[in-house]
Short mmCIF file of C-alpha atoms in Angstrom, two decimals:
data_model
loop_
_atom_site.label_atom_id
_atom_site.label_comp_id
_atom_site.label_asym_id
_atom_site.label_seq_id
_atom_site.Cartn_x
_atom_site.Cartn_y
_atom_site.Cartn_z
CA MET G 1 0.00 0.00 0.00
CA GLY G 2 2.76 2.42 0.94
CA LEU G 3 4.67 1.89 -2.31
CA ILE G 4 1.55 2.43 -4.40
CA ILE G 5 0.73 5.69 -2.65
CA MET G 6 4.36 6.82 -2.95
CA LYS G 7 4.14 6.37 -6.72
CA LEU G 8 0.84 8.25 -6.84
CA LEU G 9 2.16 11.15 -4.78
CA SER G 10 5.62 11.50 -6.28
CA PRO G 11 4.43 13.75 -9.18
CA LEU G 12 2.96 16.13 -6.59
CA ASP G 13 6.26 16.66 -4.80
CA ALA G 14 7.42 19.24 -7.31
CA ILE G 15 4.23 21.29 -7.53
CA PHE G 16 2.15 20.93 -4.38
CA ASP G 17 4.29 23.15 -2.18
CA GLY G 18 4.07 26.02 -4.66
CA LEU G 19 0.34 25.48 -5.15
CA ASN G 20 -0.23 25.48 -1.41
CA THR G 21 1.83 28.65 -0.92
CA PHE G 22 -0.08 30.37 -3.71
CA MET G 23 -3.52 29.33 -2.49
CA PHE G 24 -2.89 30.48 1.07
CA SER G 25 -1.02 33.67 0.22
CA SER G 26 -2.41 36.79 1.84
CA ASN G 27 -3.37 38.45 -1.44
CA PHE G 28 -4.72 35.38 -3.28
CA ILE G 29 -8.40 35.96 -2.61
CA ASP G 30 -8.37 39.70 -3.32
CA SER G 31 -6.33 39.33 -6.51
CA ARG G 32 -8.51 36.53 -7.84
CA ARG G 33 -11.66 38.49 -7.16
CA ASN G 34 -10.28 41.60 -8.86
CA ASN G 35 -9.13 39.67 -11.94
CA ALA G 36 -12.42 37.82 -12.21
CA ALA G 37 -14.43 41.02 -11.87
CA GLU G 38 -12.45 42.68 -14.65
CA SER G 39 -12.75 39.73 -17.03
CA ILE G 40 -16.32 38.51 -16.57
CA GLY G 41 -17.93 41.39 -14.72
CA SER G 42 -18.90 39.38 -11.65
CA ASP G 43 -17.42 38.43 -8.32
CA PHE G 44 -15.35 35.28 -8.09
CA ASP G 45 -15.47 33.22 -4.92
CA PRO G 46 -12.42 30.94 -4.42
CA THR G 47 -14.05 29.21 -1.44
CA ASN G 48 -14.54 25.86 -3.18
CA ASN G 49 -10.90 25.77 -4.26
CA LEU G 50 -9.73 26.54 -0.74
CA LEU G 51 -11.98 23.90 0.80
CA ALA G 52 -10.74 21.35 -1.72
CA ILE G 53 -7.08 21.93 -0.93
CA ILE G 54 -7.82 21.86 2.81
CA ASP G 55 -9.44 18.45 2.27
CA VAL G 56 -6.30 17.32 0.45
CA LEU G 57 -4.15 18.51 3.35
CA GLU G 58 -6.30 16.52 5.77
CA VAL G 59 -5.85 13.39 3.65
CA PHE G 60 -2.10 13.99 3.53
CA ILE G 61 -1.95 14.21 7.33
CA ALA G 62 -3.75 10.87 7.61
CA ILE G 63 -1.45 9.24 5.06
CA ARG G 64 1.67 10.50 6.76
CA ILE G 65 0.60 9.37 10.23
CA GLN G 66 -1.11 6.12 9.27
CA LEU G 67 1.34 4.85 6.64
CA LYS G 68 4.42 6.62 8.04
CA LEU G 69 5.46 8.06 4.68
CA ASP G 70 7.73 11.05 4.21
CA CYS G 71 6.99 12.44 0.73
CA SER G 72 7.69 16.12 0.23
CA CYS G 73 4.03 16.88 -0.52
CA LEU G 74 3.00 15.21 2.74
CA ARG G 75 5.27 17.58 4.67
CA THR G 76 3.75 20.74 3.17
CA LEU G 77 1.42 21.57 6.04
CA TYR G 78 4.21 21.06 8.57
CA LEU G 79 6.68 23.27 6.69
CA ARG G 80 4.24 25.98 5.58
CA THR G 81 2.34 26.47 8.82
CA ALA G 82 3.30 30.16 8.99
CA CYS G 83 1.66 30.83 5.62
CA MET G 84 -1.55 29.14 6.73
CA LEU G 85 -1.66 30.91 10.06
CA ASP G 86 -1.18 34.21 8.26
CA PHE G 87 -4.10 33.26 6.00
CA ILE G 88 -6.41 33.52 9.03
CA ASN G 89 -6.11 37.30 8.67
CA SER G 90 -7.40 37.22 5.08
CA SER G 91 -10.89 38.03 3.82
CA ALA G 92 -11.81 34.37 3.33
CA HIS G 93 -15.08 33.08 4.70
CA TYR G 94 -15.21 32.29 8.40
CA PHE G 95 -15.91 28.58 7.91
CA VAL G 96 -12.88 28.27 5.59
CA LYS G 97 -10.60 29.66 8.31
CA LYS G 98 -12.29 27.44 10.85
CA LYS G 99 -11.78 24.32 8.76
CA LEU G 100 -8.13 25.20 8.15
CA LEU G 101 -7.52 25.59 11.88
CA LEU G 102 -9.23 22.26 12.53
CA VAL G 103 -6.82 20.61 10.09
CA ILE G 104 -3.85 22.31 11.77
CA LYS G 105 -5.17 20.94 15.07
CA GLN G 106 -5.24 17.44 13.60
CA CYS G 107 -1.70 17.97 12.39
CA ILE G 108 -0.28 19.01 15.75
CA LEU G 109 -2.30 16.35 17.62
CA CYS G 110 -1.33 13.62 15.13
CA GLN G 111 -4.95 12.68 14.50
CA PHE G 112 -6.52 11.34 11.32
CA GLY G 113 -9.89 13.04 11.53
CA GLU G 114 -13.44 11.74 11.68
CA ASN G 115 -13.62 10.83 7.98
CA PHE G 116 -11.09 8.02 8.22
CA ALA G 117 -11.68 4.44 9.26
CA GLU G 118 -9.30 4.33 12.20
CA ARG G 119 -8.82 6.72 15.07
CA SER G 120 -5.30 7.92 15.79
CA SER G 121 -5.90 9.36 19.23
CA CYS G 122 -2.72 9.53 21.30
CA VAL G 123 -0.58 7.98 18.54
CA LEU G 124 2.72 9.69 17.81
CA PRO G 125 4.68 8.16 14.94
CA GLN G 126 8.29 7.46 15.89
CA GLN G 127 9.60 5.91 12.67
CA HIS G 128 9.53 9.04 10.51
CA THR G 129 12.85 10.46 9.50
CA ASN G 130 11.61 14.04 9.63
CA PHE G 131 8.43 13.77 11.63
CA GLN G 132 9.72 14.91 15.02
CA SER G 133 11.59 17.86 13.54
CA ASP G 134 8.57 18.82 11.44
CA LEU G 135 6.29 18.67 14.46
CA LEU G 136 8.70 20.85 16.41
CA ALA G 137 8.76 23.28 13.48
CA VAL G 138 4.95 23.54 13.64
CA SER G 139 5.17 24.19 17.38
CA ASN G 140 7.81 26.89 16.98
CA THR G 141 5.79 28.57 14.24
CA VAL G 142 2.65 28.68 16.38
CA LEU G 143 4.54 30.14 19.33
CA GLN G 144 6.26 32.72 17.13
CA VAL G 145 2.99 34.06 15.75
CA LEU G 146 1.60 34.26 19.29
CA VAL G 147 4.30 36.76 20.17
CA SER G 148 3.15 38.80 17.15
CA ASN G 149 -0.39 39.03 18.59
CA TRP G 150 -1.76 36.56 16.06
CA LEU G 151 -4.62 35.62 18.38
CA GLU G 152 -6.05 39.11 18.03
CA GLN G 153 -6.59 38.38 14.33
CA VAL G 154 -8.36 35.05 14.85
CA PRO G 155 -12.11 35.49 14.26
CA VAL G 156 -14.49 33.87 16.71
CA SER G 157 -18.19 34.06 15.98
CA PRO G 158 -20.21 35.49 18.87
CA LYS G 159 -22.89 32.91 18.11
CA ALA G 160 -22.67 29.33 19.27
CA CYS G 161 -22.02 26.51 16.83
CA LEU G 162 -25.02 24.19 17.28
CA PHE G 163 -26.23 21.16 15.33
CA GLY G 164 -29.21 23.02 13.89
CA GLY G 165 -27.61 26.43 13.39
CA ASN G 166 -26.35 29.19 15.64
CA GLU G 167 -29.56 30.71 17.00
CA ILE G 168 -32.35 29.57 19.31
CA LEU G 169 -35.72 30.38 17.76
CA GLY G 170 -37.98 32.50 19.92
CA ASP G 171 -35.17 33.44 22.29
CA GLU G 172 -33.37 36.47 20.92
CA ASP G 173 -31.68 37.20 24.24
CA SER G 174 -30.25 33.72 24.67
CA ASN G 175 -26.60 33.85 25.67
CA CYS G 176 -25.26 30.62 24.20
CA GLY G 177 -22.24 32.04 22.37
CA PRO G 178 -19.47 32.27 21.41
CA ASP G 179 -18.35 29.60 18.94
CA LEU G 180 -16.71 27.18 21.37
CA VAL G 181 -15.52 24.97 18.52
CA MET G 182 -13.25 27.77 17.35
CA LEU G 183 -12.14 28.55 20.90
CA ARG G 184 -11.35 24.90 21.57
CA THR G 185 -9.46 24.51 18.33
CA VAL G 186 -7.24 27.54 18.80
CA SER G 187 -6.68 26.81 22.50
CA LEU G 188 -5.68 23.22 21.84
CA ILE G 189 -3.29 24.24 19.05
CA VAL G 190 -1.55 26.64 21.44
CA VAL G 191 -1.48 24.19 24.36
CA LYS G 192 -0.13 21.37 22.21
CA ALA G 193 2.51 23.66 20.71
CA LEU G 194 3.62 24.60 24.22
CA GLU G 195 3.79 20.94 25.22
CA ILE G 196 5.98 20.05 22.24
CA LYS G 197 8.19 23.05 22.91
CA VAL G 198 8.66 22.23 26.59
CA GLN G 199 9.39 18.58 25.87
CA ASN G 200 12.08 19.51 23.35
CA TRP G 201 13.61 22.62 24.91
CA SER G 202 16.80 20.81 26.00
CA PHE G 203 17.44 19.55 22.48
CA GLU G 204 17.24 23.07 21.10
CA GLY G 205 19.79 24.34 23.61
CA GLU G 206 17.53 27.10 24.92
CA ASN G 207 18.11 28.81 28.24
CA LYS G 208 15.71 27.82 31.02
CA GLU G 209 14.87 31.43 31.79
CA ASP G 210 14.07 32.09 28.13
CA LEU G 211 11.74 29.10 28.13
CA ASN G 212 10.08 30.45 31.26
CA VAL G 213 9.47 33.83 29.64
CA GLN G 214 8.11 32.25 26.47
CA LEU G 215 5.74 30.01 28.40
CA GLN G 216 4.36 32.86 30.46
CA THR G 217 4.01 35.09 27.39
CA CYS G 218 2.13 32.48 25.37
CA ILE G 219 -0.16 31.50 28.23
CA HIS G 220 -0.91 35.18 28.86
CA GLN G 221 -1.79 35.66 25.19
CA LEU G 222 -4.06 32.61 25.28
CA MET G 223 -5.85 33.77 28.42
CA MET G 224 -6.39 37.22 26.93
CA PHE G 225 -7.87 35.56 23.84
CA ILE G 226 -10.21 33.39 25.92
CA ARG G 227 -11.32 36.22 28.19
CA THR G 228 -12.00 38.44 25.18
CA HIS G 229 -14.57 35.99 23.84
CA LEU G 230 -15.90 34.63 27.15
CA LYS G 231 -16.97 37.96 28.58
CA SER G 232 -20.51 37.25 29.73
CA PRO G 233 -21.10 37.67 33.49
CA ALA G 234 -21.45 33.90 33.97
CA HIS G 235 -18.20 33.20 32.13
CA SER G 236 -16.36 36.00 33.90
CA LYS G 237 -17.29 34.64 37.33
CA ARG G 238 -15.99 31.20 36.47
CA LEU G 239 -12.78 32.61 35.01
CA ILE G 240 -11.94 34.19 38.37
CA HIS G 241 -10.21 30.88 39.04
CA SER G 242 -7.15 30.94 36.82
CA CYS G 243 -7.38 27.23 35.93
CA ALA G 244 -11.14 27.14 35.27
CA TRP G 245 -10.69 27.97 31.58
CA VAL G 246 -9.91 24.32 30.77
CA SER G 247 -13.29 23.05 31.93
CA LEU G 248 -15.09 26.07 30.56
CA VAL G 249 -13.66 25.82 27.04
CA PHE G 250 -13.37 22.04 26.63
CA LEU G 251 -16.24 20.59 28.68
CA GLU G 252 -18.49 19.97 25.67
CA GLN G 253 -15.87 17.85 23.87
CA ASP G 254 -14.47 14.96 25.90
CA ASP G 255 -11.55 14.05 23.65
CA ASP G 256 -10.31 17.63 23.38
CA MET G 257 -10.72 18.18 27.12
CA VAL G 258 -8.66 15.10 27.97
CA GLU G 259 -6.05 16.00 25.36
CA ALA G 260 -5.76 19.51 26.79
CA ALA G 261 -5.51 18.21 30.36
CA ARG G 262 -2.86 15.71 29.34
CA ALA G 263 -0.81 18.34 27.48
CA LEU G 264 -1.04 20.78 30.40
CA LEU G 265 0.02 18.01 32.77
CA ASN G 266 3.10 17.36 30.64
CA ILE G 267 3.88 21.08 30.55
CA TYR G 268 3.64 21.18 34.33
CA ILE G 269 5.90 18.17 34.82
CA HIS G 270 8.58 19.35 32.42
CA SER G 271 8.43 23.00 33.46
CA VAL G 272 8.72 22.18 37.17
CA ARG G 273 11.78 20.10 36.40
CA GLY G 274 13.37 22.61 34.08
CA VAL G 275 12.04 25.96 35.31
CA ASN G 276 11.59 25.98 39.07
CA SER G 277 10.53 29.63 39.15
CA LEU G 278 7.47 29.01 36.99
CA ASN G 279 4.29 29.22 39.04
CA ALA G 280 1.98 26.70 37.45
CA HIS G 281 -1.20 28.01 39.02
CA GLU G 282 -0.67 31.62 38.04
CA SER G 283 0.17 30.30 34.58
CA CYS G 284 -3.20 28.54 34.50
CA PHE G 285 -2.09 24.92 34.25
CA ASN G 286 -1.88 23.55 37.77
CA PRO G 287 -2.84 19.87 37.28
CA HIS G 288 -4.44 19.49 40.71
CA CYS G 289 -6.76 22.44 40.13
CA ILE G 290 -7.61 21.18 36.65
CA PHE G 291 -8.41 17.70 37.95
CA LEU G 292 -10.55 19.00 40.83
CA LEU G 293 -12.47 21.30 38.51
CA LEU G 294 -12.97 18.39 36.13
CA LEU G 295 -14.38 16.26 38.94
CA ASN G 296 -16.63 19.12 39.97
CA ASN G 297 -18.05 19.42 36.47
CA LEU G 298 -18.71 15.68 36.57
CA THR G 299 -20.42 16.14 39.97
CA PHE G 300 -17.75 13.89 41.48
CA ASP G 301 -19.41 10.91 39.80
CA HIS G 302 -17.01 7.97 39.58
CA CYS G 303 -19.27 6.34 36.99
CA VAL G 304 -18.33 9.02 34.47
CA LEU G 305 -14.64 8.45 35.16
CA LEU G 306 -15.24 4.76 34.57
CA ASP G 307 -16.88 5.55 31.24
CA PHE G 308 -13.83 7.60 30.28
CA LEU G 309 -11.49 4.76 31.25
CA ILE G 310 -13.44 2.22 29.20
CA SER G 311 -13.94 4.48 26.20
CA ALA G 312 -11.55 4.25 23.27
CA GLU G 313 -12.46 7.77 22.15
CA THR G 314 -10.10 9.62 24.50
CA CYS G 315 -6.64 9.35 26.05
CA PHE G 316 -8.12 9.42 29.53
CA LEU G 317 -6.35 6.26 30.72
CA GLU G 318 -2.94 7.71 29.92
CA TYR G 319 -3.81 11.07 31.45
CA PHE G 320 -5.35 9.51 34.55
CA VAL G 321 -2.38 7.22 35.25
CA ARG G 322 0.07 10.09 34.76
CA TYR G 323 -1.92 12.33 37.06
CA LEU G 324 -2.26 9.68 39.78
CA ARG G 325 1.51 9.22 39.72
CA LEU G 326 1.96 12.95 40.11
CA LEU G 327 -0.69 13.05 42.85
CA ARG G 328 1.18 10.37 44.73
CA GLU G 329 4.36 12.48 44.62
CA GLU G 330 2.66 15.83 45.32
CA TRP G 331 0.12 14.76 47.91
CA GLN G 332 0.86 17.72 50.17
CA CYS G 333 0.30 20.11 47.29
CA PHE G 334 -3.05 18.46 46.60
CA LEU G 335 -4.04 18.82 50.26
CA CYS G 336 -2.98 22.44 50.26
CA ILE G 337 -5.13 23.21 47.24
CA CYS G 338 -8.14 21.34 48.63
CA SER G 339 -7.95 23.11 51.98
CA SER G 340 -7.60 26.53 50.37
CA GLN G 341 -10.70 26.17 48.23
CA PRO G 342 -13.54 28.31 49.66
CA LEU G 343 -16.46 26.13 50.79
CA SER G 344 -16.46 23.84 47.76
CA ILE G 345 -15.59 23.99 44.10
CA LYS G 346 -19.28 23.98 43.33
CA ASP G 347 -19.47 27.49 44.74
CA LYS G 348 -16.77 28.83 42.44
CA ASP G 349 -19.24 30.94 40.47
CA THR G 350 -19.93 33.01 43.56
CA ALA G 351 -16.46 32.98 45.06
CA ASP G 352 -14.81 36.36 45.08
CA SER G 353 -11.33 37.01 43.78
CA SER G 354 -9.81 37.48 47.21
CA LYS G 355 -10.72 33.94 48.20
CA CYS G 356 -9.30 32.59 44.98
CA GLY G 357 -6.11 34.44 45.75
CA ILE G 358 -5.59 32.05 48.65
CA LEU G 359 -5.49 29.18 46.19
CA ILE G 360 -2.94 30.93 44.01
CA ASN G 361 -0.61 31.47 46.93
CA SER G 362 -1.04 27.92 48.17
CA SER G 363 0.35 26.44 44.97
CA LYS G 364 3.73 28.02 45.66
CA PHE G 365 4.07 25.76 48.68
CA CYS G 366 4.55 22.71 46.46
CA LEU G 367 6.54 23.84 43.46
CA GLY G 368 9.96 23.84 45.01
CA GLY G 369 10.52 20.08 44.86
CA GLN G 370 11.40 18.03 41.83
CA SER G 371 8.67 15.78 40.49
CA GLN G 372 9.52 12.16 39.88
CA GLY G 373 9.85 10.75 36.39
CA LEU G 374 6.84 9.12 34.83
CA VAL G 375 7.08 5.61 33.45
CA ASP G 376 4.88 3.71 31.05
CA TYR G 377 1.61 2.28 32.30
CA ALA G 378 2.77 -1.28 31.60
CA ASN G 379 5.98 -0.88 33.58
CA SER G 380 4.13 -0.39 36.84
CA GLU G 381 2.37 -3.75 36.86
CA ASP G 382 5.20 -5.57 38.62
CA SER G 383 4.76 -3.91 42.00
CA ASP G 384 2.13 -4.39 44.69
CA SER G 385 0.26 -6.82 42.47
CA GLU G 386 -0.37 -9.19 45.37
CA SER G 387 -2.22 -6.59 47.42
CA ILE G 388 -4.29 -5.51 44.45
CA THR G 389 -5.17 -9.09 43.54
CA LYS G 390 -6.23 -9.68 47.12
CA LEU G 391 -8.28 -6.48 47.05
CA ALA G 392 -10.00 -7.54 43.84
CA SER G 393 -10.78 -10.97 45.28
CA VAL G 394 -12.27 -9.53 48.45
CA ASN G 395 -14.43 -7.10 46.50
CA THR G 396 -15.53 -9.88 44.17
CA ILE G 397 -16.65 -12.06 47.08
CA LYS G 398 -18.54 -9.20 48.69
CA ASP G 399 -20.16 -8.28 45.42
CA SER G 400 -21.22 -11.86 44.70
CA GLU G 401 -23.00 -12.01 48.03
CA LYS G 402 -25.03 -8.94 47.12
CA ASN G 403 -25.71 -9.65 43.46
CA ASN G 404 -26.80 -13.00 42.09
CA CYS G 405 -27.35 -11.92 38.51
CA ASN G 406 -25.19 -13.32 35.70
CA LEU G 407 -22.83 -10.65 34.36
CA ASP G 408 -20.67 -12.72 32.01
CA THR G 409 -22.70 -11.88 28.91
CA ARG G 410 -22.48 -8.12 29.28
CA ASP G 411 -20.49 -5.87 26.99
CA PRO G 412 -17.63 -4.30 28.97
CA GLY G 413 -18.25 -1.04 27.16
CA ASN G 414 -21.66 -0.76 28.79
CA LEU G 415 -20.79 -1.89 32.29
CA SER G 416 -20.03 1.35 34.05
CA LEU G 417 -23.56 2.41 34.91
CA ASP G 418 -24.52 -1.14 35.87
CA TYR G 419 -21.81 -1.17 38.50
CA CYS G 420 -22.50 2.31 39.88
CA ASP G 421 -25.53 2.16 42.11
CA GLU G 422 -27.43 5.18 43.30
CA LYS G 423 -26.00 4.98 46.80
CA ASP G 424 -22.42 5.14 45.54
CA THR G 425 -23.20 8.00 43.18
CA ASN G 426 -24.80 10.10 45.90
CA MET G 427 -21.98 9.54 48.38
CA CYS G 428 -19.83 12.19 46.73
CA ALA G 429 -22.51 14.83 46.91
CA SER G 430 -22.93 14.36 50.65
CA SER G 431 -19.27 14.16 51.60
CA GLY G 432 -18.84 17.86 52.28
CA THR G 433 -15.37 19.14 51.55
CA VAL G 434 -13.51 19.18 48.26
CA PHE G 435 -10.99 16.70 49.65
CA ASN G 436 -13.68 14.27 50.83
CA LYS G 437 -15.59 14.47 47.56
CA SER G 438 -12.56 13.88 45.37
CA VAL G 439 -11.12 11.07 47.49
CA THR G 440 -14.51 9.37 47.81
CA CYS G 441 -14.88 9.52 44.05
CA LEU G 442 -11.49 7.86 43.52
CA ILE G 443 -12.14 5.19 46.16
CA GLU G 444 -15.52 4.29 44.65
CA LEU G 445 -13.87 4.14 41.24
CA LYS G 446 -11.26 1.74 42.63
CA LYS G 447 -13.96 -0.51 44.11
CA THR G 448 -15.89 -0.62 40.86
CA ILE G 449 -12.82 -1.41 38.76
CA ALA G 450 -11.77 -4.09 41.25
CA ARG G 451 -15.17 -5.79 40.95
CA LEU G 452 -14.98 -5.75 37.17
CA GLN G 453 -11.36 -6.89 37.16
CA GLY G 454 -12.15 -9.74 39.55
CA ARG G 455 -14.78 -11.08 37.13
CA ASN G 456 -12.59 -10.55 34.05
CA LEU G 457 -15.11 -8.03 32.74
CA PHE G 458 -12.80 -5.03 32.50
CA PRO G 459 -11.62 -4.49 28.90
CA TYR G 460 -7.91 -4.39 29.82
CA ASN G 461 -5.55 -5.28 32.64
CA ALA G 462 -6.22 -2.69 35.35
CA ILE G 463 -3.77 -3.98 37.97
CA ALA G 464 -1.43 -0.98 37.66
CA LEU G 465 -4.33 1.46 37.80
CA LEU G 466 -5.76 -0.27 40.86
CA ARG G 467 -2.36 -0.13 42.52
CA LEU G 468 -2.22 3.63 42.05
CA LEU G 469 -5.76 4.10 43.34
CA PHE G 470 -4.95 1.87 46.31
CA GLN G 471 -1.94 4.07 47.12
CA ILE G 472 -4.09 7.21 46.92
CA GLU G 473 -6.62 5.60 49.26
CA THR G 474 -3.82 4.78 51.69
CA LEU G 475 -2.54 8.36 51.58
CA SER G 476 -6.03 9.73 52.18
CA ALA G 477 -6.59 7.39 55.12
CA THR G 478 -3.27 8.46 56.64
CA THR G 479 -4.22 12.11 56.17
CA LEU G 480 -7.59 11.67 57.86
CA HIS G 481 -6.01 9.96 60.87
CA GLU G 482 -3.31 12.58 61.39
#
């Protein structure tokens, strides 16, 4: 298959780069319209041509990632990102710019797109000769245009992007905007570019202080962009908390939300190691705040977390394991953040800025130490397996005494709600404090996974995940008894 496609694409190597540069040049649309008006006396709309070449770029991204090819034409989007980002300031139609940014997002996330048979979520090709350098080039280009106030030129429709249009009939005063699809796309492009930059800063030989300045500048630009378009009173109240933007922007799209949380977690881990002076909370990517706000938006329901863990649509398993490892190392930081939260996270809409200032200061307590290195999920299965197996067996016996129904014929993908009874779900709501709610949620999740694992109904080996949850439960029990 690869050889056939290489033969088909080889004639494009010499012409596609020039065609792409011409189509996305800043004066292409205006010049074409002027020439067409002079020759035929009517306006010419190049929209169809632009949409067609954007579709071709999307196919090229899928081919490069899926088949791991390195033709010159397949590298065009990676090497001409600056031209395409500059095109956002042109007079092209809004939906053309939006589609182009969506393709750039797929490029930097290494995703195929919804039109292809397989899903490439969380897959990063390693075999490419030029792939890593091209991806870093895309990241550097995005961060360079941010410094030039590129975000101020990005159009965001004040109307929401809904399935049936962008207006609610009979409700002219409805405040359902802005276009969160555009906000999510731009935000995720920036966050992913920052992640790639931070992960590769040592290879580029950059100074740590320079990296610190660049991170803070880019995050500041992104927050200004988000606040500019989320300026309703309800949005403004939620944005008082500096880390609330993640849940606010990404909540409607699970895969993007998890991808953003995972990227911000990686930025935190690498920046704390390499730039000790960087305050992660003031820079809006403290992972503990992001996780607590995520749980709050899920009403601390462990059943939803279980759905995420079972689903193949997101990278939640990878994110969750990485975060639990960090939580284990930064337990005191987590406690500090929980205790500083006024009343509960659920009251964040009414919390004033002075109370949120306590949370900002509390994060400084934990950033001085070095975080431990993360290892692959599979590498952690060789420790504490005996205790987890025993735990799973005990939970299985208890569960079998309570439930006599046959579960062997059930689809693991539909098990989460069956194993989350109403009593367990309501426990989180009645626990009181942020700490109690979050820990109760994790403990109930551990019990549910252990029951499924004990009956061989969980879709993958969850021993390592159970071990981490068991360690968090032990830490919480120790904290409560101190």
